[in-house]
Amino acid sequence: MHATKPHTLKTPDPMPKAGSRATENTLSSTPSANRKHIAFFGNRNAGKSSLMNAILGQELSIVSEVRGTTTDPVSKAMELLPYGPVVFIDTAGLDDDDDVLGSLRVAKSLKILERTDFAVHVIDAMEASNNPEWLTHEVARLQSHFEKFSIPKLLVFNKVDLVMAEADGHLKLKQLKEAWPGAVWVSAQTPGDIHHLKARLIEALRGEAEDETLVGDLVPAGGTIVLVVPIDSEAPKGRLILPQVQVIRDALDHGLKVHVVRDTELVEALSELKSVDLVITDSQAFAAVSDMVPETIPLTSFSMVFARNKGDLRVFVSGIQAVKALEARALSRQKESVTGSEPIARILITESCTHNHSHEDIGRVKIPAMLNKKLGGRVAIEFKAGHDLPKDLSVYDLVVHCGSCMMNRKSMLTRIRLCEEAGTPITNYGVLLAYATGILNRCLSPYALG
């Protein structure tokens, strides 16, 4: 018999108040969307929470003696030195399916896979040493989930101290290590083991592909970029929004000169500058800015910059073919004088974040108005904000996604894949507005799409 480790009750981090030092949109904090998302998966009582707490150096999870009390996934941003900024995510036990509530917790944990860049699969070493057949099945079961989402993983056996405490513990541990040579062997109670786990994790993360630049490869070294930032009711008072800040930082990281102007000062700014290699504007100002910027200067939008960085710009551009098909359908019905209340199209507009909406909101007001105008006002439009998409995407003729500045690349690629599996075209705010303005080809010119 061995002592049963206490189980943990996870509670979500409290939401920071708007404008507090804890919010992401401070200049000193790396946004979660730009951090590698590292998630801990495994069964109940494997020690996922203990390991994460030990890495964080704080008690993020509440300890409980009751099995199955884990609720929602818990995330914590930190600097994993010397690697860099990451987000750790603790999940509920994947064997917690004894009842309806437990099954819901498992489903919620598996949803985390959609935004996981790197997985840590935690195994109870004591259970593994007593049941090798179970271990093989367990590793294969989770590996199938990781492969589905193309997630690299690190296999970690926890509680080796309990195995070593048994009479034949040395032999059992030796056999396990021979069977699983690439795994990490730790006790959450041993600081040296946690240091070793961090080192192995950093080594694995460094082996992954580096994040792509936003604008560093779009203009020559030492080039000049002009950012057009309209100041309207949607612009937050006293600060720039996250996409603008990120583009500025990326440009500075690559030694580019950045000029930030309102649309009302754009013409004057262009006349004062000797040369401009790229103009990036808010998508809502495409029409006006396009008229101001000479054809010889490449033009694009913040939304399209992020479409390439966070997702797949080619896929978003191909989604415009669906818009053209819907336009043709609307025109055909108009010519045939088809009447009735049946909508021509069912379109989903989705955003990765939640925010207050105004009469100038791009996703809730301007894009729906544009779609209704193009399709004769017979469009059923639905809205979805946050992490999850509707379960059945096949019922939509088109999905229109925001610039995804608040989500990591894995999340956006997962959304694209889900749309493709459902056979539903997907496009992006900036791509759609560029098409609607008649300047899509021009706005794609900075990108090497072939």
Short mmCIF file of C-alpha atoms in Angstrom, two decimals:
data_model
loop_
_atom_site.label_atom_id
_atom_site.label_comp_id
_atom_site.label_asym_id
_atom_site.label_seq_id
_atom_site.Cartn_x
_atom_site.Cartn_y
_atom_site.Cartn_z
CA MET A 1 0.00 0.00 0.00
CA HIS A 2 1.17 3.53 -0.67
CA ALA A 3 -0.05 6.84 0.60
CA THR A 4 -2.62 8.48 -1.64
CA LYS A 5 -1.63 11.92 -2.72
CA PRO A 6 -4.19 14.66 -2.07
CA HIS A 7 -6.27 15.72 -5.03
CA THR A 8 -6.62 19.25 -6.22
CA LEU A 9 -9.53 21.57 -6.82
CA LYS A 10 -8.74 24.04 -9.53
CA THR A 11 -10.32 27.45 -9.55
CA PRO A 12 -10.09 29.80 -12.51
CA ASP A 13 -7.95 32.88 -12.17
CA PRO A 14 -10.08 35.89 -11.22
CA MET A 15 -10.70 38.24 -14.12
CA PRO A 16 -8.63 41.40 -13.79
CA LYS A 17 -10.46 44.69 -13.69
CA ALA A 18 -10.29 46.78 -16.82
CA GLY A 19 -7.31 49.09 -16.73
CA SER A 20 -5.64 47.22 -13.85
CA ARG A 21 -1.95 46.25 -13.88
CA ALA A 22 -3.06 42.64 -14.40
CA THR A 23 -4.66 43.24 -17.77
CA GLU A 24 -2.83 42.02 -20.85
CA ASN A 25 -2.78 45.26 -22.75
CA THR A 26 -0.06 46.88 -20.69
CA LEU A 27 3.20 47.66 -22.46
CA SER A 28 5.19 45.62 -19.93
CA SER A 29 3.27 42.38 -20.38
CA THR A 30 3.50 39.92 -23.26
CA PRO A 31 -0.06 39.13 -24.43
CA SER A 32 -1.18 35.53 -23.93
CA ALA A 33 -1.72 35.30 -27.69
CA ASN A 34 2.05 35.71 -28.15
CA ARG A 35 3.02 33.13 -25.54
CA LYS A 36 3.56 29.41 -26.09
CA HIS A 37 0.62 27.56 -24.54
CA ILE A 38 1.85 24.57 -22.52
CA ALA A 39 -0.91 22.30 -21.18
CA PHE A 40 -0.71 19.49 -18.61
CA PHE A 41 -2.82 16.42 -19.43
CA GLY A 42 -3.33 13.13 -17.62
CA ASN A 43 -5.61 11.21 -15.29
CA ARG A 44 -6.82 12.25 -11.87
CA ASN A 45 -4.21 12.06 -9.14
CA ALA A 46 -1.31 11.89 -11.59
CA GLY A 47 0.10 15.06 -10.04
CA LYS A 48 -0.48 17.55 -12.86
CA SER A 49 -1.36 20.36 -10.47
CA SER A 50 1.53 19.59 -8.14
CA LEU A 51 4.00 19.74 -11.03
CA MET A 52 2.57 22.97 -12.37
CA ASN A 53 2.57 24.54 -8.92
CA ALA A 54 6.19 23.49 -8.45
CA ILE A 55 7.22 25.00 -11.80
CA LEU A 56 5.34 28.22 -11.04
CA GLY A 57 6.68 28.39 -7.51
CA GLN A 58 3.22 29.13 -6.14
CA GLU A 59 0.10 27.28 -5.03
CA LEU A 60 -2.21 28.01 -7.94
CA SER A 61 -4.45 24.98 -7.31
CA ILE A 62 -6.40 24.38 -4.13
CA VAL A 63 -5.69 21.03 -2.42
CA SER A 64 -8.62 18.69 -1.74
CA GLU A 65 -8.85 15.11 -0.49
CA VAL A 66 -11.93 14.45 -2.65
CA ARG A 67 -11.48 12.71 -5.98
CA GLY A 68 -13.03 14.35 -9.03
CA THR A 69 -13.34 17.86 -7.62
CA THR A 70 -11.27 19.40 -10.41
CA THR A 71 -13.46 21.76 -12.41
CA ASP A 72 -12.35 24.21 -15.10
CA PRO A 73 -8.89 24.37 -16.64
CA VAL A 74 -6.62 26.93 -14.97
CA SER A 75 -4.08 29.04 -16.86
CA LYS A 76 -1.16 31.09 -15.64
CA ALA A 77 1.22 33.28 -17.64
CA MET A 78 4.87 33.37 -16.61
CA GLU A 79 8.41 33.84 -17.87
CA LEU A 80 10.01 30.41 -18.31
CA LEU A 81 13.62 31.52 -18.13
CA PRO A 82 15.74 31.38 -20.14
CA TYR A 83 13.18 30.39 -22.81
CA GLY A 84 10.70 33.26 -22.58
CA PRO A 85 7.01 34.04 -22.02
CA VAL A 86 4.62 31.08 -21.82
CA VAL A 87 1.16 30.19 -20.57
CA PHE A 88 0.78 27.06 -18.43
CA ILE A 89 -2.62 25.36 -18.45
CA ASP A 90 -3.72 22.78 -15.88
CA THR A 91 -6.60 20.49 -16.87
CA ALA A 92 -9.03 18.14 -15.18
CA GLY A 93 -8.30 14.41 -15.09
CA LEU A 94 -9.13 12.71 -18.37
CA ASP A 95 -10.45 9.63 -16.56
CA ASP A 96 -13.08 11.69 -14.71
CA ASP A 97 -16.02 10.17 -16.58
CA ASP A 98 -17.86 8.48 -13.72
CA ASP A 99 -20.92 10.69 -14.17
CA VAL A 100 -22.38 13.38 -16.42
CA LEU A 101 -20.52 16.17 -14.63
CA GLY A 102 -17.23 14.31 -14.92
CA SER A 103 -17.75 13.75 -18.63
CA LEU A 104 -18.32 17.48 -19.08
CA ARG A 105 -15.06 18.18 -17.28
CA VAL A 106 -13.21 15.77 -19.56
CA ALA A 107 -14.75 17.38 -22.64
CA LYS A 108 -13.64 20.79 -21.41
CA SER A 109 -10.10 19.54 -20.86
CA LEU A 110 -9.97 18.08 -24.37
CA LYS A 111 -11.09 21.44 -25.79
CA ILE A 112 -7.82 22.86 -24.46
CA LEU A 113 -6.06 20.79 -27.13
CA GLU A 114 -7.33 23.29 -29.70
CA ARG A 115 -5.04 26.01 -28.31
CA THR A 116 -2.17 23.90 -27.00
CA ASP A 117 1.27 24.48 -28.54
CA PHE A 118 3.02 21.91 -26.37
CA ALA A 119 1.62 19.13 -24.14
CA VAL A 120 2.99 17.65 -20.94
CA HIS A 121 1.50 14.17 -20.46
CA VAL A 122 1.74 13.35 -16.76
CA ILE A 123 1.62 9.68 -15.66
CA ASP A 124 1.40 8.34 -12.11
CA ALA A 125 4.63 6.32 -11.89
CA MET A 126 3.21 4.12 -9.14
CA GLU A 127 0.21 3.13 -11.24
CA ALA A 128 2.43 2.64 -14.27
CA SER A 129 4.84 0.36 -12.40
CA ASN A 130 1.99 -1.88 -11.27
CA ASN A 131 0.18 -2.06 -14.62
CA PRO A 132 2.40 -1.97 -17.73
CA GLU A 133 -0.47 -2.92 -20.06
CA TRP A 134 -2.58 -0.01 -18.80
CA LEU A 135 0.40 2.30 -19.32
CA THR A 136 0.83 1.32 -22.98
CA HIS A 137 -2.88 1.86 -23.64
CA GLU A 138 -2.91 5.17 -21.74
CA VAL A 139 0.03 6.66 -23.65
CA ALA A 140 -1.45 5.56 -26.99
CA ARG A 141 -4.86 7.02 -26.07
CA LEU A 142 -3.52 10.50 -25.42
CA GLN A 143 -1.03 10.30 -28.28
CA SER A 144 -3.97 9.98 -30.69
CA HIS A 145 -5.35 13.29 -29.36
CA PHE A 146 -1.96 14.99 -29.65
CA GLU A 147 -1.47 13.76 -33.20
CA LYS A 148 -4.92 14.96 -34.24
CA PHE A 149 -3.92 18.52 -33.36
CA SER A 150 -0.23 18.15 -34.32
CA ILE A 151 0.89 18.85 -30.75
CA PRO A 152 4.43 17.87 -29.66
CA LYS A 153 4.57 16.40 -26.18
CA LEU A 154 6.79 15.50 -23.27
CA LEU A 155 6.01 12.32 -21.31
CA VAL A 156 6.51 12.83 -17.57
CA PHE A 157 6.32 10.14 -14.88
CA ASN A 158 5.52 11.72 -11.52
CA LYS A 159 5.70 10.29 -7.97
CA VAL A 160 8.88 8.28 -8.54
CA ASP A 161 9.56 8.78 -4.83
CA LEU A 162 6.60 6.52 -4.02
CA VAL A 163 7.88 3.84 -6.38
CA MET A 164 11.35 3.99 -4.85
CA ALA A 165 9.86 3.61 -1.37
CA GLU A 166 8.67 0.09 -2.19
CA ALA A 167 10.84 -2.97 -1.63
CA ASP A 168 11.25 -3.70 -5.35
CA GLY A 169 10.98 -0.04 -6.37
CA HIS A 170 14.47 0.21 -7.88
CA LEU A 171 13.80 -2.75 -10.17
CA LYS A 172 10.37 -1.44 -11.22
CA LEU A 173 11.75 2.01 -11.99
CA LYS A 174 14.65 0.51 -13.95
CA GLN A 175 12.22 -1.52 -16.06
CA LEU A 176 10.04 1.53 -16.70
CA LYS A 177 12.98 3.65 -17.77
CA GLU A 178 14.13 0.96 -20.18
CA ALA A 179 10.62 0.78 -21.68
CA TRP A 180 10.21 4.59 -21.96
CA PRO A 181 13.71 6.02 -22.56
CA GLY A 182 12.57 9.48 -23.70
CA ALA A 183 10.45 10.23 -20.65
CA VAL A 184 11.19 12.51 -17.69
CA TRP A 185 11.18 10.99 -14.19
CA VAL A 186 10.31 13.29 -11.32
CA SER A 187 8.80 13.80 -7.91
CA ALA A 188 6.89 17.04 -7.51
CA GLN A 189 8.30 17.20 -3.98
CA THR A 190 11.95 17.27 -5.10
CA PRO A 191 13.32 20.67 -6.23
CA GLY A 192 16.12 19.04 -8.23
CA ASP A 193 13.57 17.04 -10.23
CA ILE A 194 11.57 20.18 -11.01
CA HIS A 195 14.73 21.92 -12.19
CA HIS A 196 15.42 18.94 -14.47
CA LEU A 197 11.83 19.00 -15.78
CA LYS A 198 12.13 22.71 -16.60
CA ALA A 199 15.39 22.08 -18.44
CA ARG A 200 13.85 19.26 -20.52
CA LEU A 201 10.80 21.39 -21.25
CA ILE A 202 12.90 24.33 -22.41
CA GLU A 203 15.01 22.01 -24.55
CA ALA A 204 11.87 20.64 -26.23
CA LEU A 205 10.38 24.10 -26.76
CA ARG A 206 13.57 25.38 -28.36
CA GLY A 207 13.35 22.54 -30.83
CA GLU A 208 10.02 23.85 -32.11
CA ALA A 209 9.70 26.32 -34.98
CA GLU A 210 10.07 29.99 -34.11
CA ASP A 211 7.06 32.27 -34.45
CA GLU A 212 6.89 34.14 -37.73
CA THR A 213 7.38 37.88 -37.92
CA LEU A 214 4.45 40.24 -38.48
CA VAL A 215 6.12 42.72 -40.83
CA GLY A 216 9.86 42.10 -40.61
CA ASP A 217 9.94 40.19 -43.91
CA LEU A 218 7.57 42.47 -45.81
CA VAL A 219 9.98 45.39 -46.28
CA PRO A 220 13.75 45.62 -46.71
CA ALA A 221 16.04 46.13 -43.74
CA GLY A 222 15.95 49.73 -42.57
CA GLY A 223 12.72 50.32 -44.50
CA THR A 224 9.86 52.64 -43.60
CA ILE A 225 6.34 51.68 -42.60
CA VAL A 226 3.42 54.06 -42.13
CA LEU A 227 0.65 52.90 -39.81
CA VAL A 228 -2.75 54.54 -40.29
CA VAL A 229 -4.75 54.62 -37.05
CA PRO A 230 -8.18 56.27 -37.37
CA ILE A 231 -9.42 57.83 -34.14
CA ASP A 232 -13.16 57.14 -33.91
CA SER A 233 -15.61 55.97 -31.27
CA GLU A 234 -14.11 52.44 -31.44
CA ALA A 235 -10.60 53.68 -30.59
CA PRO A 236 -9.82 53.32 -26.85
CA LYS A 237 -9.02 56.60 -25.15
CA GLY A 238 -5.39 57.28 -24.37
CA ARG A 239 -3.83 54.15 -25.91
CA LEU A 240 -3.30 52.11 -29.04
CA ILE A 241 -5.03 48.76 -29.50
CA LEU A 242 -3.09 45.51 -29.27
CA PRO A 243 -2.56 44.84 -33.02
CA GLN A 244 -1.09 48.31 -33.51
CA VAL A 245 1.27 47.91 -30.54
CA GLN A 246 2.40 44.48 -31.72
CA VAL A 247 3.14 45.67 -35.26
CA ILE A 248 5.16 48.61 -33.89
CA ARG A 249 7.19 46.30 -31.65
CA ASP A 250 7.79 43.77 -34.43
CA ALA A 251 8.94 46.55 -36.77
CA LEU A 252 11.36 47.89 -34.14
CA ASP A 253 12.67 44.36 -33.51
CA HIS A 254 13.58 44.17 -37.21
CA GLY A 255 15.17 47.61 -37.45
CA LEU A 256 12.35 49.25 -39.39
CA LYS A 257 11.29 52.89 -39.13
CA VAL A 258 7.66 53.34 -38.08
CA HIS A 259 5.46 56.41 -38.53
CA VAL A 260 2.01 56.41 -36.92
CA VAL A 261 -0.60 58.85 -38.24
CA ARG A 262 -4.32 59.34 -38.35
CA ASP A 263 -6.06 59.01 -41.71
CA THR A 264 -6.62 62.80 -41.62
CA GLU A 265 -2.84 63.42 -41.67
CA LEU A 266 -1.87 60.61 -44.03
CA VAL A 267 -1.47 62.64 -47.22
CA GLU A 268 0.71 65.20 -45.45
CA ALA A 269 2.83 62.46 -43.87
CA LEU A 270 3.41 60.71 -47.20
CA SER A 271 4.52 63.99 -48.79
CA GLU A 272 7.05 64.59 -46.02
CA LEU A 273 8.67 61.16 -46.21
CA LYS A 274 11.34 60.51 -48.86
CA SER A 275 10.31 56.88 -49.30
CA VAL A 276 7.66 54.55 -47.89
CA ASP A 277 7.91 50.78 -48.25
CA LEU A 278 4.51 49.82 -46.81
CA VAL A 279 1.31 51.40 -45.49
CA ILE A 280 -0.78 49.41 -43.00
CA THR A 281 -4.25 50.69 -42.18
CA ASP A 282 -7.25 49.74 -40.14
CA SER A 283 -9.51 47.70 -42.44
CA GLN A 284 -12.43 50.04 -41.83
CA ALA A 285 -10.53 52.87 -43.52
CA PHE A 286 -9.55 50.85 -46.61
CA ALA A 287 -11.57 52.92 -49.12
CA ALA A 288 -10.35 56.33 -47.98
CA VAL A 289 -6.74 55.25 -47.39
CA SER A 290 -6.52 53.50 -50.75
CA ASP A 291 -7.41 56.78 -52.48
CA MET A 292 -4.70 58.63 -50.53
CA VAL A 293 -1.85 56.15 -51.02
CA PRO A 294 -0.18 56.14 -54.46
CA GLU A 295 -0.37 52.85 -56.36
CA THR A 296 3.41 52.62 -56.21
CA ILE A 297 3.30 52.14 -52.42
CA PRO A 298 2.19 48.70 -51.15
CA LEU A 299 -0.93 48.78 -48.96
CA THR A 300 -2.41 46.25 -46.54
CA SER A 301 -4.28 46.13 -43.22
CA PHE A 302 -3.60 45.10 -39.64
CA SER A 303 -6.17 42.35 -40.00
CA MET A 304 -4.44 40.89 -43.05
CA VAL A 305 -1.04 41.08 -41.34
CA PHE A 306 -2.42 39.01 -38.48
CA ALA A 307 -4.28 36.70 -40.86
CA ARG A 308 -0.93 35.62 -42.24
CA ASN A 309 0.81 35.49 -38.86
CA LYS A 310 -1.88 33.70 -36.85
CA GLY A 311 -3.61 31.67 -39.53
CA ASP A 312 -3.38 30.93 -43.25
CA LEU A 313 -3.80 33.92 -45.54
CA ARG A 314 -4.20 31.67 -48.60
CA VAL A 315 -7.22 29.98 -47.04
CA PHE A 316 -8.81 33.32 -46.15
CA VAL A 317 -8.31 34.58 -49.69
CA SER A 318 -9.84 31.40 -51.13
CA GLY A 319 -12.87 32.06 -48.92
CA ILE A 320 -13.66 35.05 -51.13
CA GLN A 321 -14.71 32.58 -53.84
CA ALA A 322 -17.63 31.67 -51.56
CA VAL A 323 -18.58 35.36 -51.33
CA LYS A 324 -18.52 35.61 -55.13
CA ALA A 325 -20.74 32.51 -55.39
CA LEU A 326 -23.23 34.02 -52.94
CA GLU A 327 -23.25 37.26 -54.94
CA ALA A 328 -24.01 35.28 -58.08
CA ARG A 329 -26.81 33.45 -56.28
CA ALA A 330 -28.31 36.74 -55.11
CA LEU A 331 -28.10 38.21 -58.61
CA SER A 332 -29.72 35.13 -60.12
CA ARG A 333 -32.63 35.28 -57.70
CA GLN A 334 -33.04 38.97 -58.38
CA LYS A 335 -33.20 38.37 -62.13
CA GLU A 336 -35.69 35.57 -61.65
CA SER A 337 -37.72 37.78 -59.29
CA VAL A 338 -37.66 35.06 -56.65
CA THR A 339 -39.62 36.16 -53.57
CA GLY A 340 -39.87 34.71 -50.08
CA SER A 341 -38.29 35.02 -46.68
CA GLU A 342 -35.72 32.25 -47.14
CA PRO A 343 -32.23 33.77 -46.69
CA ILE A 344 -29.72 33.47 -49.51
CA ALA A 345 -26.95 32.61 -47.07
CA ARG A 346 -26.27 31.74 -43.47
CA ILE A 347 -23.06 33.42 -42.32
CA LEU A 348 -21.17 33.17 -39.03
CA ILE A 349 -19.13 36.17 -37.87
CA THR A 350 -16.76 35.17 -35.10
CA GLU A 351 -14.36 37.06 -32.83
CA SER A 352 -11.66 35.71 -30.56
CA CYS A 353 -12.32 38.27 -27.83
CA THR A 354 -15.29 39.91 -26.16
CA HIS A 355 -15.64 43.69 -26.02
CA ASN A 356 -18.25 46.40 -25.87
CA HIS A 357 -19.85 47.16 -29.21
CA SER A 358 -20.74 50.54 -30.68
CA HIS A 359 -22.53 51.82 -33.77
CA GLU A 360 -19.15 51.71 -35.57
CA ASP A 361 -18.20 48.15 -34.62
CA ILE A 362 -16.55 46.40 -37.56
CA GLY A 363 -17.78 42.87 -36.83
CA ARG A 364 -21.23 43.60 -35.47
CA VAL A 365 -22.23 46.56 -37.65
CA LYS A 366 -20.07 47.36 -40.67
CA ILE A 367 -19.42 43.88 -42.06
CA PRO A 368 -23.07 42.75 -41.63
CA ALA A 369 -24.22 45.94 -43.39
CA MET A 370 -21.80 45.30 -46.23
CA LEU A 371 -22.90 41.67 -46.60
CA ASN A 372 -26.57 42.59 -46.58
CA LYS A 373 -25.95 45.21 -49.25
CA LYS A 374 -24.01 42.81 -51.47
CA LEU A 375 -26.51 39.98 -51.04
CA GLY A 376 -29.72 41.96 -51.30
CA GLY A 377 -30.51 42.07 -47.59
CA ARG A 378 -31.41 38.39 -47.40
CA VAL A 379 -28.68 37.08 -45.14
CA ALA A 380 -28.99 35.21 -41.84
CA ILE A 381 -26.01 36.39 -39.79
CA GLU A 382 -24.97 34.86 -36.47
CA PHE A 383 -22.27 36.04 -34.08
CA LYS A 384 -19.92 34.07 -31.86
CA ALA A 385 -17.22 35.45 -29.53
CA GLY A 386 -14.68 33.68 -27.35
CA HIS A 387 -12.77 30.40 -27.49
CA ASP A 388 -15.41 28.03 -28.87
CA LEU A 389 -17.06 27.81 -32.28
CA PRO A 390 -20.53 26.27 -32.81
CA LYS A 391 -20.38 22.46 -32.90
CA ASP A 392 -21.87 22.18 -36.38
CA LEU A 393 -20.10 24.48 -38.83
CA SER A 394 -21.53 22.71 -41.87
CA VAL A 395 -24.79 24.70 -41.59
CA TYR A 396 -23.01 27.90 -42.61
CA ASP A 397 -22.25 29.10 -46.12
CA LEU A 398 -19.35 31.20 -44.85
CA VAL A 399 -17.40 31.97 -41.69
CA VAL A 400 -15.92 35.46 -41.32
CA HIS A 401 -13.21 35.66 -38.66
CA CYS A 402 -11.61 38.62 -36.90
CA GLY A 403 -7.89 39.35 -37.07
CA SER A 404 -7.31 36.91 -34.14
CA CYS A 405 -4.84 39.18 -32.35
CA MET A 406 -6.10 37.82 -29.00
CA MET A 407 -5.57 34.13 -29.80
CA ASN A 408 -2.47 32.08 -30.44
CA ARG A 409 -1.63 30.60 -33.85
CA LYS A 410 -2.59 27.07 -32.77
CA SER A 411 -6.14 28.21 -31.95
CA MET A 412 -6.58 29.93 -35.31
CA LEU A 413 -5.18 27.01 -37.30
CA THR A 414 -7.53 24.70 -35.40
CA ARG A 415 -10.49 26.87 -36.37
CA ILE A 416 -9.42 26.80 -40.01
CA ARG A 417 -9.12 23.01 -39.88
CA LEU A 418 -12.58 22.65 -38.29
CA CYS A 419 -14.09 24.78 -41.07
CA GLU A 420 -12.31 22.75 -43.73
CA GLU A 421 -13.53 19.48 -42.20
CA ALA A 422 -17.08 20.87 -42.23
CA GLY A 423 -16.72 21.97 -45.84
CA THR A 424 -17.39 25.59 -44.88
CA PRO A 425 -15.29 28.40 -46.43
CA ILE A 426 -13.65 30.84 -44.03
CA THR A 427 -12.30 34.33 -44.61
CA ASN A 428 -11.03 37.22 -42.53
CA TYR A 429 -12.28 40.74 -41.75
CA GLY A 430 -9.45 42.46 -43.62
CA VAL A 431 -9.56 40.17 -46.65
CA LEU A 432 -13.34 40.56 -46.95
CA LEU A 433 -13.25 44.35 -46.61
CA ALA A 434 -10.42 44.62 -49.14
CA TYR A 435 -12.52 42.61 -51.59
CA ALA A 436 -15.62 44.69 -50.88
CA THR A 437 -13.60 47.86 -51.51
CA GLY A 438 -12.23 46.48 -54.78
CA ILE A 439 -8.59 46.55 -53.70
CA LEU A 440 -7.96 42.92 -52.66
CA ASN A 441 -5.23 42.29 -55.24
CA ARG A 442 -3.45 45.47 -54.24
CA CYS A 443 -3.60 44.60 -50.54
CA LEU A 444 -2.20 41.13 -51.23
CA SER A 445 0.80 42.48 -53.14
CA PRO A 446 3.09 42.71 -50.06
CA TYR A 447 2.74 38.96 -49.48
CA ALA A 448 4.48 36.26 -51.50
CA LEU A 449 1.41 34.11 -52.11
CA GLY A 450 2.33 33.08 -55.66
#
